[in-house]
PDB file of C-alpha atoms in Angstrom:
ATOM      1  CA  MET A  22      16.538   2.843  -3.146  1.00 63.00           C
ATOM      2  CA  SER A  23      15.236   4.466   0.040  1.00 80.00           C
ATOM      3  CA  LEU A  24      11.777   3.860   1.459  1.00 83.00           C
ATOM      4  CA  THR A  25      10.610   7.350   0.543  1.00 86.00           C
ATOM      5  CA  ASN A  26      11.923   6.981  -3.015  1.00 85.00           C
ATOM      6  CA  LYS A  27      10.051   3.693  -3.353  1.00 87.00           C
ATOM      7  CA  LEU A  28       6.912   5.328  -1.991  1.00 89.00           C
ATOM      8  CA  VAL A  29       7.237   8.160  -4.510  1.00 90.00           C
ATOM      9  CA  GLU A  30       7.642   5.586  -7.295  1.00 88.00           C
ATOM     10  CA  LEU A  31       4.571   3.640  -6.153  1.00 90.00           C
ATOM     11  CA  MET A  32       2.542   6.830  -5.727  1.00 91.00           C
ATOM     12  CA  ASN A  33       3.513   7.981  -9.227  1.00 92.00           C
ATOM     13  CA  GLU A  34       2.444   4.625 -10.658  1.00 89.00           C
ATOM     14  CA  ARG A  35      -0.969   5.121  -9.086  1.00 90.00           C
ATOM     15  CA  GLY A  36      -1.171   8.826  -9.787  1.00 93.00           C
ATOM     16  CA  ILE A  37      -1.805   9.709  -6.150  1.00 93.00           C
ATOM     17  CA  ASN A  38      -0.481  12.345  -3.769  1.00 94.00           C
ATOM     18  CA  ARG A  39       0.398  12.162  -0.075  1.00 93.00           C
ATOM     19  CA  SER A  40      -3.121  12.975   1.032  1.00 94.00           C
ATOM     20  CA  GLU A  41      -4.602  10.224  -1.117  1.00 95.00           C
ATOM     21  CA  LEU A  42      -1.978   7.789   0.153  1.00 95.00           C
ATOM     22  CA  ALA A  43      -2.840   8.605   3.749  1.00 94.00           C
ATOM     23  CA  LYS A  44      -6.545   8.155   3.150  1.00 95.00           C
ATOM     24  CA  GLY A  45      -6.191   4.976   1.087  1.00 94.00           C
ATOM     25  CA  ALA A  46      -3.716   3.298   3.435  1.00 94.00           C
ATOM     26  CA  GLY A  47      -5.515   4.379   6.607  1.00 95.00           C
ATOM     27  CA  ILE A  48      -2.526   6.301   7.932  1.00 95.00           C
ATOM     28  CA  PRO A  49      -2.772   9.799   9.442  1.00 95.00           C
ATOM     29  CA  TYR A  50      -1.675  12.461   6.966  1.00 95.00           C
ATOM     30  CA  THR A  51       0.731  13.885   9.544  1.00 93.00           C
ATOM     31  CA  THR A  52       2.478  10.496   9.699  1.00 93.00           C
ATOM     32  CA  ILE A  53       2.943  10.483   5.912  1.00 93.00           C
ATOM     33  CA  VAL A  54       4.304  14.037   5.964  1.00 92.00           C
ATOM     34  CA  ALA A  55       6.724  13.166   8.785  1.00 90.00           C
ATOM     35  CA  LEU A  56       7.869  10.086   6.895  1.00 89.00           C
ATOM     36  CA  PHE A  57       8.855  12.200   3.903  1.00 88.00           C
ATOM     37  CA  GLU A  58      10.225  15.193   5.797  1.00 88.00           C
ATOM     38  CA  LYS A  59      11.964  13.556   8.762  1.00 82.00           C
ATOM     39  CA  GLY A  60      12.928  10.264   7.143  1.00 76.00           C
ATOM     40  CA  SER A  61      11.860   6.708   7.649  1.00 72.00           C
ATOM     41  CA  GLU A  62      14.276   5.625  10.391  1.00 75.00           C
ATOM     42  CA  ASN A  63      11.650   5.534  13.128  1.00 77.00           C
ATOM     43  CA  THR A  64       8.676   4.396  11.079  1.00 84.00           C
ATOM     44  CA  LYS A  65       6.426   2.052  13.049  1.00 87.00           C
ATOM     45  CA  LEU A  66       5.992  -1.484  11.790  1.00 86.00           C
ATOM     46  CA  SER A  67       2.224  -0.982  11.803  1.00 89.00           C
ATOM     47  CA  THR A  68       2.640   1.938   9.376  1.00 90.00           C
ATOM     48  CA  LEU A  69       4.878  -0.124   7.111  1.00 89.00           C
ATOM     49  CA  LYS A  70       2.351  -2.973   7.126  1.00 89.00           C
ATOM     50  CA  LYS A  71      -0.432  -0.603   6.090  1.00 92.00           C
ATOM     51  CA  LEU A  72       1.735   0.687   3.237  1.00 92.00           C
ATOM     52  CA  THR A  73       2.600  -2.818   2.041  1.00 91.00           C
ATOM     53  CA  THR A  74      -1.049  -3.830   2.123  1.00 91.00           C
ATOM     54  CA  TYR A  75      -2.129  -0.712   0.270  1.00 93.00           C
ATOM     55  CA  PHE A  76       0.462  -1.087  -2.480  1.00 91.00           C
ATOM     56  CA  GLY A  77       0.392  -4.882  -2.596  1.00 90.00           C
ATOM     57  CA  VAL A  78       4.123  -5.306  -2.054  1.00 87.00           C
ATOM     58  CA  SER A  79       6.127  -7.231   0.518  1.00 84.00           C
ATOM     59  CA  LEU A  80       7.798  -5.527   3.460  1.00 82.00           C
ATOM     60  CA  ASP A  81      11.155  -6.654   2.067  1.00 76.00           C
ATOM     61  CA  THR A  82      10.392  -4.967  -1.219  1.00 76.00           C
ATOM     62  CA  LEU A  83       9.202  -1.747   0.398  1.00 80.00           C
ATOM     63  CA  ALA A  84      11.939  -1.403   2.991  1.00 72.00           C
ATOM     64  CA  GLY A  85      14.667  -3.590   1.518  1.00 62.00           C
ATOM     65  CA  GLU A  86      17.142  -3.334  -1.308  1.00 54.00           C
ATOM     66  CA  PRO A  87      15.563  -5.226  -4.241  1.00 48.00           C
ATOM     67  CA  GLU A  88      15.011  -2.909  -7.179  1.00 44.00           C
ATOM     68  CA  GLU A  89      12.210  -4.939  -8.691  1.00 46.00           C
ATOM     69  CA  MET A  90       8.828  -4.464  -7.051  1.00 46.00           C
ATOM     70  CA  ASN A  91       7.289  -7.902  -6.497  1.00 47.00           C
ATOM     71  CA  ARG A  92       3.572  -7.245  -6.424  1.00 51.00           C
ATOM     72  CA  THR A  93       1.708  -9.650  -4.174  1.00 52.00           C
ATOM     73  CA  ASP A  94      -1.724  -8.210  -4.827  1.00 54.00           C
ATOM     74  CA  PRO A  95      -3.084  -8.981  -8.308  1.00 52.00           C
ATOM     75  CA  ALA A  96      -5.169  -5.807  -8.214  1.00 50.00           C
ATOM     76  CA  HIS A  97      -1.979  -3.766  -8.426  1.00 49.00           C
ATOM     77  CA  ARG A  98      -0.048  -5.624 -11.117  1.00 48.00           C
ATOM     78  CA  GLU A  99      -1.242  -3.466 -13.980  1.00 48.00           C
ATOM     79  CA  LYS A 100      -2.641  -0.027 -13.266  1.00 48.00           C
ATOM     80  CA  GLU A 101      -4.787  -0.092 -16.416  1.00 54.00           C
ATOM     81  CA  GLU A 102      -6.048  -3.618 -15.755  1.00 69.00           C
ATOM     82  CA  TRP A 103      -8.496  -2.570 -12.999  1.00 70.00           C
ATOM     83  CA  THR A 104     -10.860   0.357 -12.696  1.00 75.00           C
ATOM     84  CA  GLU A 105     -10.961   2.314  -9.430  1.00 73.00           C
ATOM     85  CA  GLU A 106     -14.375   0.803  -8.706  1.00 78.00           C
ATOM     86  CA  GLU A 107     -13.016  -2.717  -9.227  1.00 78.00           C
ATOM     87  CA  ILE A 108     -10.071  -1.996  -6.943  1.00 78.00           C
ATOM     88  CA  GLU A 109     -12.470  -0.783  -4.258  1.00 76.00           C
ATOM     89  CA  GLU A 110     -14.520  -3.980  -4.652  1.00 80.00           C
ATOM     90  CA  ILE A 111     -11.358  -6.064  -4.344  1.00 83.00           C
ATOM     91  CA  LYS A 112     -10.405  -4.192  -1.168  1.00 79.00           C
ATOM     92  CA  LEU A 113     -13.876  -4.805   0.277  1.00 81.00           C
ATOM     93  CA  PHE A 114     -13.664  -8.493  -0.603  1.00 83.00           C
ATOM     94  CA  LYS A 115     -10.234  -8.730   1.033  1.00 83.00           C
ATOM     95  CA  GLU A 116     -11.662  -7.203   4.209  1.00 79.00           C
ATOM     96  CA  PHE A 117     -14.595  -9.637   4.059  1.00 79.00           C
ATOM     97  CA  LEU A 118     -12.170 -12.566   3.827  1.00 81.00           C
ATOM     98  CA  LYS A 119     -10.098 -11.229   6.740  1.00 79.00           C
ATOM     99  CA  GLN A 120     -13.208 -10.931   8.910  1.00 80.00           C
ATOM    100  CA  LYS A 121     -14.305 -14.419   7.895  1.00 79.00           C
ATOM    101  CA  ARG A 122     -10.882 -15.784   8.853  1.00 80.00           C
ATOM    102  CA  LYS A 123     -11.053 -14.059  12.262  1.00 76.00           C
ATOM    103  CA  LYS A 124     -14.453 -15.627  12.973  1.00 75.00           C
ATOM    104  CA  GLN A 125     -13.080 -19.086  12.186  1.00 75.00           C
ATOM    105  CA  GLU A 126     -10.149 -18.723  14.593  1.00 69.00           C
TER     106      GLU A 126
END
């Protein structure tokens, strides 16, 4: 399955469009459009990392061949399991932990 097909699958699971993906993942909308229209051959690693973080999947899963999506982020295992507000709180907590880790380094 191609990267764009996997992205479409993940977006459908979340019920989001390209604009919402761009906003949620922190990627310029024009980058998302180019990814879908021009292909993913020259996609920057930083863009791929943002997508994997947003969807809670590994880079291997997103860009590789495995058909099964191995979710690494518990907030994304079951769409119905978390409300949008809870997901936002989880994202904020993740950012808090990242900042805390940076301060300790």
